[in-house]
Tab-separated table of C-alpha atoms in Angstrom:
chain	number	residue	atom	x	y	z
G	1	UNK	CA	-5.067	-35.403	-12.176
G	2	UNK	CA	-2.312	-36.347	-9.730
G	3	UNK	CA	-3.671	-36.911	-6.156
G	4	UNK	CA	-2.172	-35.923	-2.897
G	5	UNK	CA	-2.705	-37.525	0.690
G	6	UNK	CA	-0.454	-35.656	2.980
G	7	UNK	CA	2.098	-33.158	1.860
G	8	UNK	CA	5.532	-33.090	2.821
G	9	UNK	CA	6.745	-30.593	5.568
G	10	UNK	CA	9.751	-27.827	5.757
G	11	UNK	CA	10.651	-25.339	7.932
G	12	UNK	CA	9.408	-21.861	8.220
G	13	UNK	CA	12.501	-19.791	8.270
G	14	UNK	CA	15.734	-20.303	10.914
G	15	UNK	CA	14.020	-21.822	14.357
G	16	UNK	CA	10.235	-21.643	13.148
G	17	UNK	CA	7.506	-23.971	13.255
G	18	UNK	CA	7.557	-26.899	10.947
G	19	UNK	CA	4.807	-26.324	8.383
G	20	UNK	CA	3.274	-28.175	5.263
G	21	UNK	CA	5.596	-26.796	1.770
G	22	UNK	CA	2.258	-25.534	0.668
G	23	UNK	CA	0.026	-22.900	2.452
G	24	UNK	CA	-3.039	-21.561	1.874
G	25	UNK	CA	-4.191	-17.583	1.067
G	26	UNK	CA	-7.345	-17.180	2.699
G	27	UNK	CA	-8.196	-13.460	0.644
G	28	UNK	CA	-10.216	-14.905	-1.741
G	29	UNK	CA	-12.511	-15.847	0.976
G	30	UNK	CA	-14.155	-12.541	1.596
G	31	UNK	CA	-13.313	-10.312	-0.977
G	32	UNK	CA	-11.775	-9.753	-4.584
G	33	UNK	CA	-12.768	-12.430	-6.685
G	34	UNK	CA	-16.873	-12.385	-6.474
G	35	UNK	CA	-19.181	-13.946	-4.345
G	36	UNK	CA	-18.511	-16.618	-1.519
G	37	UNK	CA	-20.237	-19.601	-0.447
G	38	UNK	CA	-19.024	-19.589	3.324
G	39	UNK	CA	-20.047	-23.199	3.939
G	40	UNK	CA	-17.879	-24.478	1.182
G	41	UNK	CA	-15.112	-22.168	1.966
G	42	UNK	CA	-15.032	-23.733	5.576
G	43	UNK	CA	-15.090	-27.078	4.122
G	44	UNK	CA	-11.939	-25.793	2.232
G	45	UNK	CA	-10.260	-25.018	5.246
G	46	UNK	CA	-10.816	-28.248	6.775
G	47	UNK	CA	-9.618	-29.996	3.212
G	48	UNK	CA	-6.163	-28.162	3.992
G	49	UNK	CA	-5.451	-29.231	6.930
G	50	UNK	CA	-6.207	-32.761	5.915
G	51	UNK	CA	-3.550	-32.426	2.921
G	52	UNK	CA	-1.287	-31.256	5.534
G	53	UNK	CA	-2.077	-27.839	4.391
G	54	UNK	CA	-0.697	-25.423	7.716
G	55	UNK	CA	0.597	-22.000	7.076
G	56	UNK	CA	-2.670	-20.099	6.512
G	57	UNK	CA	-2.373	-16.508	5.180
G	58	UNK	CA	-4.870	-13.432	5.888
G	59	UNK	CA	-3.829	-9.444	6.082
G	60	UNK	CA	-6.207	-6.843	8.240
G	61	UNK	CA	-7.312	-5.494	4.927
G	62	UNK	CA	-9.073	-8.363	3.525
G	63	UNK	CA	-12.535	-7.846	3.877
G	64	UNK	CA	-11.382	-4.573	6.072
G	65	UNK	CA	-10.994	-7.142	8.772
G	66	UNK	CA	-13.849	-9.618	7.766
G	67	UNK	CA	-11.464	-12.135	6.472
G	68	UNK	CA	-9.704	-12.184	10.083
G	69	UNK	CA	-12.876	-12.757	11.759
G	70	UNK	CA	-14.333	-15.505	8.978
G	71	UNK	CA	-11.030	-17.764	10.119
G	72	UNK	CA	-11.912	-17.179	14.118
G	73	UNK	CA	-14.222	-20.370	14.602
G	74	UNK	CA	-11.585	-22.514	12.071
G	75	UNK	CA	-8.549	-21.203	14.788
G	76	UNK	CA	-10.511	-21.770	17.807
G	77	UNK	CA	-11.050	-25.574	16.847
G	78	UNK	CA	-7.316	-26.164	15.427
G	79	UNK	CA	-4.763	-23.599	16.768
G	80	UNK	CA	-2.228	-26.034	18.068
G	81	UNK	CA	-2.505	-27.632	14.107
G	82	UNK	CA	-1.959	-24.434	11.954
G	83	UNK	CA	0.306	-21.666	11.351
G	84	UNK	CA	-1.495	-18.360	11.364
G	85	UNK	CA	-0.214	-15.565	9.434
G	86	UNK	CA	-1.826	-11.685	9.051
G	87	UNK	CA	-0.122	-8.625	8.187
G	88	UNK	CA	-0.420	-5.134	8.414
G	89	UNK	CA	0.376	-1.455	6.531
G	90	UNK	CA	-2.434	-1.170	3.974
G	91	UNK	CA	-5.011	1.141	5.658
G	92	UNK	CA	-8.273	1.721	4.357
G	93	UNK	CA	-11.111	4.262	4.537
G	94	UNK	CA	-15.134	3.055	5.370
G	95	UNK	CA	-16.557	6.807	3.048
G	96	UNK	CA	-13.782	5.853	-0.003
G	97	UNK	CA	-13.649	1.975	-1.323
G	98	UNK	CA	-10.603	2.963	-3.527
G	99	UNK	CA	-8.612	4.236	-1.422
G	100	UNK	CA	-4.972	2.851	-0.262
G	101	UNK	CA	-2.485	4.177	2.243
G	102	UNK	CA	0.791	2.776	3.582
G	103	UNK	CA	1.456	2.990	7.352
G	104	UNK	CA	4.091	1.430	8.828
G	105	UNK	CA	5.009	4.060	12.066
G	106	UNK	CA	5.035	2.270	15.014
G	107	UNK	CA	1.756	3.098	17.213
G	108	UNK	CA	-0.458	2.188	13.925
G	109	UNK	CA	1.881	-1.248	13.948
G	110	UNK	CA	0.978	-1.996	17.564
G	111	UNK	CA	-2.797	-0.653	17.067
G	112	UNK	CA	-3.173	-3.328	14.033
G	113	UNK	CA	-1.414	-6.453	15.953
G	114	UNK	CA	-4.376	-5.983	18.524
G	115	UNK	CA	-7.031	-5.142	16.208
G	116	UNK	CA	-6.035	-8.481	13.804
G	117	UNK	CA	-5.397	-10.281	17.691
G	118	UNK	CA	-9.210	-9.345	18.624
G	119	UNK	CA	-10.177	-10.313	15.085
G	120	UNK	CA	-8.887	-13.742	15.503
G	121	UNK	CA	-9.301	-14.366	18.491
G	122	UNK	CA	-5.844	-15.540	19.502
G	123	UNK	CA	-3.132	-14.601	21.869
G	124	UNK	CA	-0.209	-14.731	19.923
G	125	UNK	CA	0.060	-14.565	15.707
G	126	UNK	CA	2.591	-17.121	14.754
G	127	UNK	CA	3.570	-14.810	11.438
G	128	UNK	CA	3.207	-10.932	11.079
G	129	UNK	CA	4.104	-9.051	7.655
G	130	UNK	CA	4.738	-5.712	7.325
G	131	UNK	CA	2.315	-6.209	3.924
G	132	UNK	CA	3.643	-2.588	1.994
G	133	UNK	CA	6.659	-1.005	2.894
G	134	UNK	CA	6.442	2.913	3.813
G	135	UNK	CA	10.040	3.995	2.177
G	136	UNK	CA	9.859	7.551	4.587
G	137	UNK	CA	9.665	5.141	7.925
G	138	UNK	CA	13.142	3.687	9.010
G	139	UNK	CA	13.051	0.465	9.372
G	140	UNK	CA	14.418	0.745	13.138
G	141	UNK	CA	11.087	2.459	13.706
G	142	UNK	CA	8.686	-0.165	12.244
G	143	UNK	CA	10.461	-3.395	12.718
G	144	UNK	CA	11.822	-2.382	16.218
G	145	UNK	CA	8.169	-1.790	16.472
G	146	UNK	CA	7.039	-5.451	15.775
G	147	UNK	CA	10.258	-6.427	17.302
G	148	UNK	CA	8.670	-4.997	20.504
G	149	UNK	CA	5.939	-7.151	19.976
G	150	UNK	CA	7.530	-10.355	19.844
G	151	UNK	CA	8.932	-9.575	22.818
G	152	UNK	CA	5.290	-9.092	24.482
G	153	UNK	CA	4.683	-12.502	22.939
G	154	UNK	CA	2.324	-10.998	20.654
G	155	UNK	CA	3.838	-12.146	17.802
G	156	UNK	CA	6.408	-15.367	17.231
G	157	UNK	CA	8.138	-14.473	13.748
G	158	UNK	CA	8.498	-11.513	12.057
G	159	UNK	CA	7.740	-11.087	8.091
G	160	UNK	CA	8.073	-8.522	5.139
G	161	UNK	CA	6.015	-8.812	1.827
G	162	UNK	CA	7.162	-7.069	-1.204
G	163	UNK	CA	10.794	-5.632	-0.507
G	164	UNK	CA	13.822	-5.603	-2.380
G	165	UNK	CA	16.901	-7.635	-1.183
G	166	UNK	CA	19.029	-4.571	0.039
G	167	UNK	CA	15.526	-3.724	2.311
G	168	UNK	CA	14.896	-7.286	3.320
G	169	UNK	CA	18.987	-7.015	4.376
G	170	UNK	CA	18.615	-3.686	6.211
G	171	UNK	CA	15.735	-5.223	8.198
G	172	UNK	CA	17.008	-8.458	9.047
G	173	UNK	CA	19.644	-6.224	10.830
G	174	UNK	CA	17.228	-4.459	13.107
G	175	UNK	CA	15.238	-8.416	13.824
G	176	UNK	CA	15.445	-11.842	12.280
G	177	UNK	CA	13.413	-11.975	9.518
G	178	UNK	CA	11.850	-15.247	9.500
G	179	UNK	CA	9.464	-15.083	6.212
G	180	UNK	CA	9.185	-12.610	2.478
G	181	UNK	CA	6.184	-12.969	1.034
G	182	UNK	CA	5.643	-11.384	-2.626
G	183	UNK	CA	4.595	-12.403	-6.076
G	184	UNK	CA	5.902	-15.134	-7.684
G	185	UNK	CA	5.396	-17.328	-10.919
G	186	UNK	CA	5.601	-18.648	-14.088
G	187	UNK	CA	4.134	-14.688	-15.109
G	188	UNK	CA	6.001	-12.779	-12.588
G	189	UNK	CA	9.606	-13.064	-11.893
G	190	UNK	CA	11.179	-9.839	-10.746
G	191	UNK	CA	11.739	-10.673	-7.478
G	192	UNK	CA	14.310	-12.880	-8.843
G	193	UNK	CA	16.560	-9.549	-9.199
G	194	UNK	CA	17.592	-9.216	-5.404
G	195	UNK	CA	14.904	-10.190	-3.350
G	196	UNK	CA	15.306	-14.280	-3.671
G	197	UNK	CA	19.001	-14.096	-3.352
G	198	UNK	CA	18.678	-12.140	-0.254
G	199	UNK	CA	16.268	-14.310	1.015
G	200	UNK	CA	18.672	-17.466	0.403
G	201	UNK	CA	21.909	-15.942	2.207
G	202	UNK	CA	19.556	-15.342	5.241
G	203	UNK	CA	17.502	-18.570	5.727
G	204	UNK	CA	14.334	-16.535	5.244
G	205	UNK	CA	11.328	-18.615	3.633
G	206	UNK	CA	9.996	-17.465	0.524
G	207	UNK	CA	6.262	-17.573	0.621
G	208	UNK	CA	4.947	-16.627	-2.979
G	209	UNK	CA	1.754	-15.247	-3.378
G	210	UNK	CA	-0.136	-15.432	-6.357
G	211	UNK	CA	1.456	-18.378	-7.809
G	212	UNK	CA	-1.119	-19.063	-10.562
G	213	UNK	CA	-1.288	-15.556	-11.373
G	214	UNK	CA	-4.343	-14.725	-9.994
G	215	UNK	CA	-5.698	-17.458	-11.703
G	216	UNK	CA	-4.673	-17.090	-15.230
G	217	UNK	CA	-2.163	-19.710	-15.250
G	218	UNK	CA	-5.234	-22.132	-14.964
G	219	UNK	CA	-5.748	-21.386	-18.393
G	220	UNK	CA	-9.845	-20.947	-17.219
G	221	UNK	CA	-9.520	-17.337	-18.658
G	222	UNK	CA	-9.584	-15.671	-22.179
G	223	UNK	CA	-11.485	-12.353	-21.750
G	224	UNK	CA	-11.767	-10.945	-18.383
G	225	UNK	CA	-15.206	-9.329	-19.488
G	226	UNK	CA	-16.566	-12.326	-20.786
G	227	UNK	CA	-15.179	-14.647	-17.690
G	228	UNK	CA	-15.346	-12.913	-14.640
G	229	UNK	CA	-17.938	-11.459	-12.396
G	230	UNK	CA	-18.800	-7.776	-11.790
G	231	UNK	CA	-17.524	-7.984	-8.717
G	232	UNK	CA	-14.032	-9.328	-9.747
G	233	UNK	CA	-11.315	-6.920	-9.185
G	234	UNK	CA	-9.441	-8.693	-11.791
G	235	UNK	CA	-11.556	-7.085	-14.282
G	236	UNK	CA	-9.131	-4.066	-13.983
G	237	UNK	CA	-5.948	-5.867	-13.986
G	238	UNK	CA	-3.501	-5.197	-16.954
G	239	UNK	CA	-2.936	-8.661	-17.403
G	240	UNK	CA	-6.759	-9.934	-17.816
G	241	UNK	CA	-7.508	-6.963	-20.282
G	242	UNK	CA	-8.276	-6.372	-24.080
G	243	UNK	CA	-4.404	-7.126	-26.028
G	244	UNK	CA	-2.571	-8.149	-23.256
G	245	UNK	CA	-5.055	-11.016	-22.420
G	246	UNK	CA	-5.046	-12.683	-25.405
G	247	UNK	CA	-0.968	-12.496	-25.628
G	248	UNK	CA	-0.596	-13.992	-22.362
G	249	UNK	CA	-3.576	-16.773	-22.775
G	250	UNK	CA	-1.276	-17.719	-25.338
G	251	UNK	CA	1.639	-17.817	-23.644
G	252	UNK	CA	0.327	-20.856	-22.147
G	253	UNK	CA	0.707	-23.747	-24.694
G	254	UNK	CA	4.025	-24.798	-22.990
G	255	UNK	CA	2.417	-24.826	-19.933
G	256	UNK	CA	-1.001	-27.393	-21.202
G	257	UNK	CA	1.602	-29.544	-23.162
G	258	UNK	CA	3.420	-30.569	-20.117
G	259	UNK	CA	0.528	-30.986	-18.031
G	260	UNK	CA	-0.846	-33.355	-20.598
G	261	UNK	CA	2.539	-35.355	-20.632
G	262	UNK	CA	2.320	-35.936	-16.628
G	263	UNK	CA	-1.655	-36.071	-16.405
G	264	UNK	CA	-1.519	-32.890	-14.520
G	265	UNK	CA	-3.482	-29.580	-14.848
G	266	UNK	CA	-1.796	-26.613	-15.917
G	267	UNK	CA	-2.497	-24.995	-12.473
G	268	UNK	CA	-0.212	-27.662	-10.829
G	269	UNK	CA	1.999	-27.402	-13.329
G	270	UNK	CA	2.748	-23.586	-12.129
G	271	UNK	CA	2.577	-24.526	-8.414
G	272	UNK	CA	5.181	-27.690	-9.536
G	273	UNK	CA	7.097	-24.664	-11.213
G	274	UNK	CA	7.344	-22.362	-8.047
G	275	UNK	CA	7.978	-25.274	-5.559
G	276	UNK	CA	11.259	-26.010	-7.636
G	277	UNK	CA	12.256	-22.578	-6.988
G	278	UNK	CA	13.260	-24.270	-3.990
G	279	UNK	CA	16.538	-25.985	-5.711
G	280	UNK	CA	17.272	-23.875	-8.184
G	281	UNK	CA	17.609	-21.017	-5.798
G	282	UNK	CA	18.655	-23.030	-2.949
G	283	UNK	CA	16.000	-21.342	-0.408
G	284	UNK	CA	12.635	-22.963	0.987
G	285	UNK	CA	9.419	-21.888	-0.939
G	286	UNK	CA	6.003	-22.239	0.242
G	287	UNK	CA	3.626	-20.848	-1.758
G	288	UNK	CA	0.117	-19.584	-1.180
G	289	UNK	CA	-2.629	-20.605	-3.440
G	290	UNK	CA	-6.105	-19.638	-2.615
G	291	UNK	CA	-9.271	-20.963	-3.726
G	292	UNK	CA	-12.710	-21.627	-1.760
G	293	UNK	CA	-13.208	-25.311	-3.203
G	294	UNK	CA	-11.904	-28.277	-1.484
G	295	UNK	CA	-11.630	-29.501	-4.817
G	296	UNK	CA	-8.900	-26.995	-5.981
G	297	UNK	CA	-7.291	-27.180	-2.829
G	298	UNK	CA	-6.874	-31.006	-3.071
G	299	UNK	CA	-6.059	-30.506	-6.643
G	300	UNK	CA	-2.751	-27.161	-5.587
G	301	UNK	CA	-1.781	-29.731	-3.166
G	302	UNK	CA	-1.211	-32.748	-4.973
G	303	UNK	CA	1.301	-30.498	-7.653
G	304	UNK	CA	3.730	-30.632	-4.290
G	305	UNK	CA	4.493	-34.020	-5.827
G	306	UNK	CA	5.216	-33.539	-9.184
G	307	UNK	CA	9.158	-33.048	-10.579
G	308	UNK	CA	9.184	-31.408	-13.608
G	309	UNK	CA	12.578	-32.298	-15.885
G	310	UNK	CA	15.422	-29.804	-16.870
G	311	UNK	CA	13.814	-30.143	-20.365
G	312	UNK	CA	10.565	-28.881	-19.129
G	313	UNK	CA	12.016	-26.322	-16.766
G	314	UNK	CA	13.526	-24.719	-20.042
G	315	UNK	CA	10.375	-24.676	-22.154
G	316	UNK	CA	8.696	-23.079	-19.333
G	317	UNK	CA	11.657	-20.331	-18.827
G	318	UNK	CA	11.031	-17.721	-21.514
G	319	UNK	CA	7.247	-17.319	-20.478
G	320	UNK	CA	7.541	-14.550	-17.823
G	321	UNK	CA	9.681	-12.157	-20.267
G	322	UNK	CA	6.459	-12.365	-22.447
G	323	UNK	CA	3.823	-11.440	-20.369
G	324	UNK	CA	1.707	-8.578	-21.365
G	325	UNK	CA	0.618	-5.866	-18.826
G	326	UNK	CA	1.836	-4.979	-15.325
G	327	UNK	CA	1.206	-7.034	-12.270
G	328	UNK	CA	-0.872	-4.188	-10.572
G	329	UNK	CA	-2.572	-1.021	-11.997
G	330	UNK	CA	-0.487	1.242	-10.205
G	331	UNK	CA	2.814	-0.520	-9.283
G	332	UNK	CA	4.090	2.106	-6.918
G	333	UNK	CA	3.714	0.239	-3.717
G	334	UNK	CA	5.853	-2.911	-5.637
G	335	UNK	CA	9.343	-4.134	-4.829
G	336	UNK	CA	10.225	-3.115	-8.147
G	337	UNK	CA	9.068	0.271	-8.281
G	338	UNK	CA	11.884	0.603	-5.535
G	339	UNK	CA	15.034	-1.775	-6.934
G	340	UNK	CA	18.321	0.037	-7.688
């Protein structure tokens, strides 16, 4: 397996903070994907910053707010070394588990930024998404609204997760956006109709989250029932189901043969895939792999060194036009549910 000491640094956005070109998505931590053994999760965090791992990623819904709170003691010991970014818009209800709104009007944006502030324990988050986009909200209302926060110095940089260029455009015009955050990898590729593009004519980083697909692009998974916990909400995503499981585990051959050929895992292999993104779009990426091991971190961060040839690139290009199922269950709340 390739090994990493310290990973190389970029940019976040036009005038941001320079960061490591891999972050880390701290969700997994207290919710989703089963049980967590805090100890080793902390010892996780510590891994990344050792790698040179900076921009760490949370959202007030994780955990309904645990996940803020689990980072706390990690931020109060190393603010001045990491980049912290939360987000906001998903609002949940304590009496119904399943449920999922969108908010985005302006007092519930300034009542989250101090609820995730108190969470965390900070003064100031360095990052702050709008996580789902509310279509019937102008964006003068919600990103004047965290533009009004930056100016109380609430906030430093301004993000968006899951828009569509001609939104990421129209908000850019209202306040600089500095970061896009939304799926991205070898299984999902839509944003590569307007989103990226827009992203690169701006200077906004593109942070991609889920970059191994949730996982599958390990190749650790064949049948979702078989390989995952009960309490794995990946258990009801299209892509780890019945048919469209076994399709896509096979979709990954490419993927295993060229990690064999540069004594990599197929996992860094997909992050090597997404961090080229970078030239071939002409942008900076800085993806967001989670995990709670320091052994996986070590292991995401070390495929920030491998270079995977033109050859490879083009075995590795028909994959996402295969892939079996949708990305969510209900893909309403998607940047592609909303492209022209």
């Amino acid at each position: 397996m390739t090994s990493v000491t310290r990973i190389d640094t970029v940019r976040l956005g036009q005038g941001g903070p320079e960061i490591g070109v891999q972050g880390f998505g701290a969700m997994g931590i207290s919710e989703f994907y089963g049980d967590t053994d805090e100890a080793a999760a902390r010892d996780t965090l510590d891994a990344a910053l050792e790698a040179g791992v900076t921009l760490i990623d949370t959202a007030d819904i994780y955990g309904s707010g645990a996940n803020e709170e689990f980072l706390a003691p990690f931020l109060a010991a190393h603010r001045d070394e990491v980049t912290l970014a939360t987000k906001f818009a998903i609002e949940r209800r304590a009496d119904d588990p399943t449920y999922r709104g969108i908010r985005n009007d302006p007092a519930y944006v300034k009542k989250a930024a101090e609820d995730s502030l108190r969470r965390l324990g900070i003064e100031t988050i360095d990052l702050y998404y709008m996580h789902r986009r509310d279509p019937e909200i102008p964006f003068a209302e919600s990103v004047g609204a965290m533009a009004e926060l930056v100016q109380e110095g609430k906030v430093r940089f301004l993000g968006l997760s899951e828009v569509t260029g001609a939104e990421l455009r129209e908000a850019h015009a209202v306040h600089p956006i500095t970061a896009l955050q939304s799926e991205w990898s070898l299984f999902s590729r839509d944003v590569e109709r307007s989103a990226v593009g827009a992203a690169a004519e701006l200077g906004v980083t593109f942070v991609p989250y889920s970059p191994l697909g949730r996982g599958f692009l390990t190749g650790a998974f064949a049948d979702a029932d078989k390989d995952l916990s009960g309490g794995d909400f990946r258990r009801y995503q299209p892509r780890f189901t019945g048919e469209n499981a076994e399709r896509n585990a096979a979709l990954l051959d490419p993927v295993r043969k060229i990690a064999a050929a540069h004594g990599a895992t197929p996992a860094q292999i997909a992050l090597a895939w997404v961090q080229q993104r970078a030239s071939v779009h002409g942008l900076t990426v800085v993806p967001i792999p989670g995990t709670r091991k320091r052994s996986r971190l070590l292991e995401n961060a070390a495929a920030t060194r491998i270079a995977l040839t033109a050859a490879e690139l083009a075995e590795l290009e028909p994959i996402a036009g295969q892939v079996a199922g949708d990305r969510y269950p209900d893909m309403r709340f998607t940047s592609v549910n909303r492209e022209a």
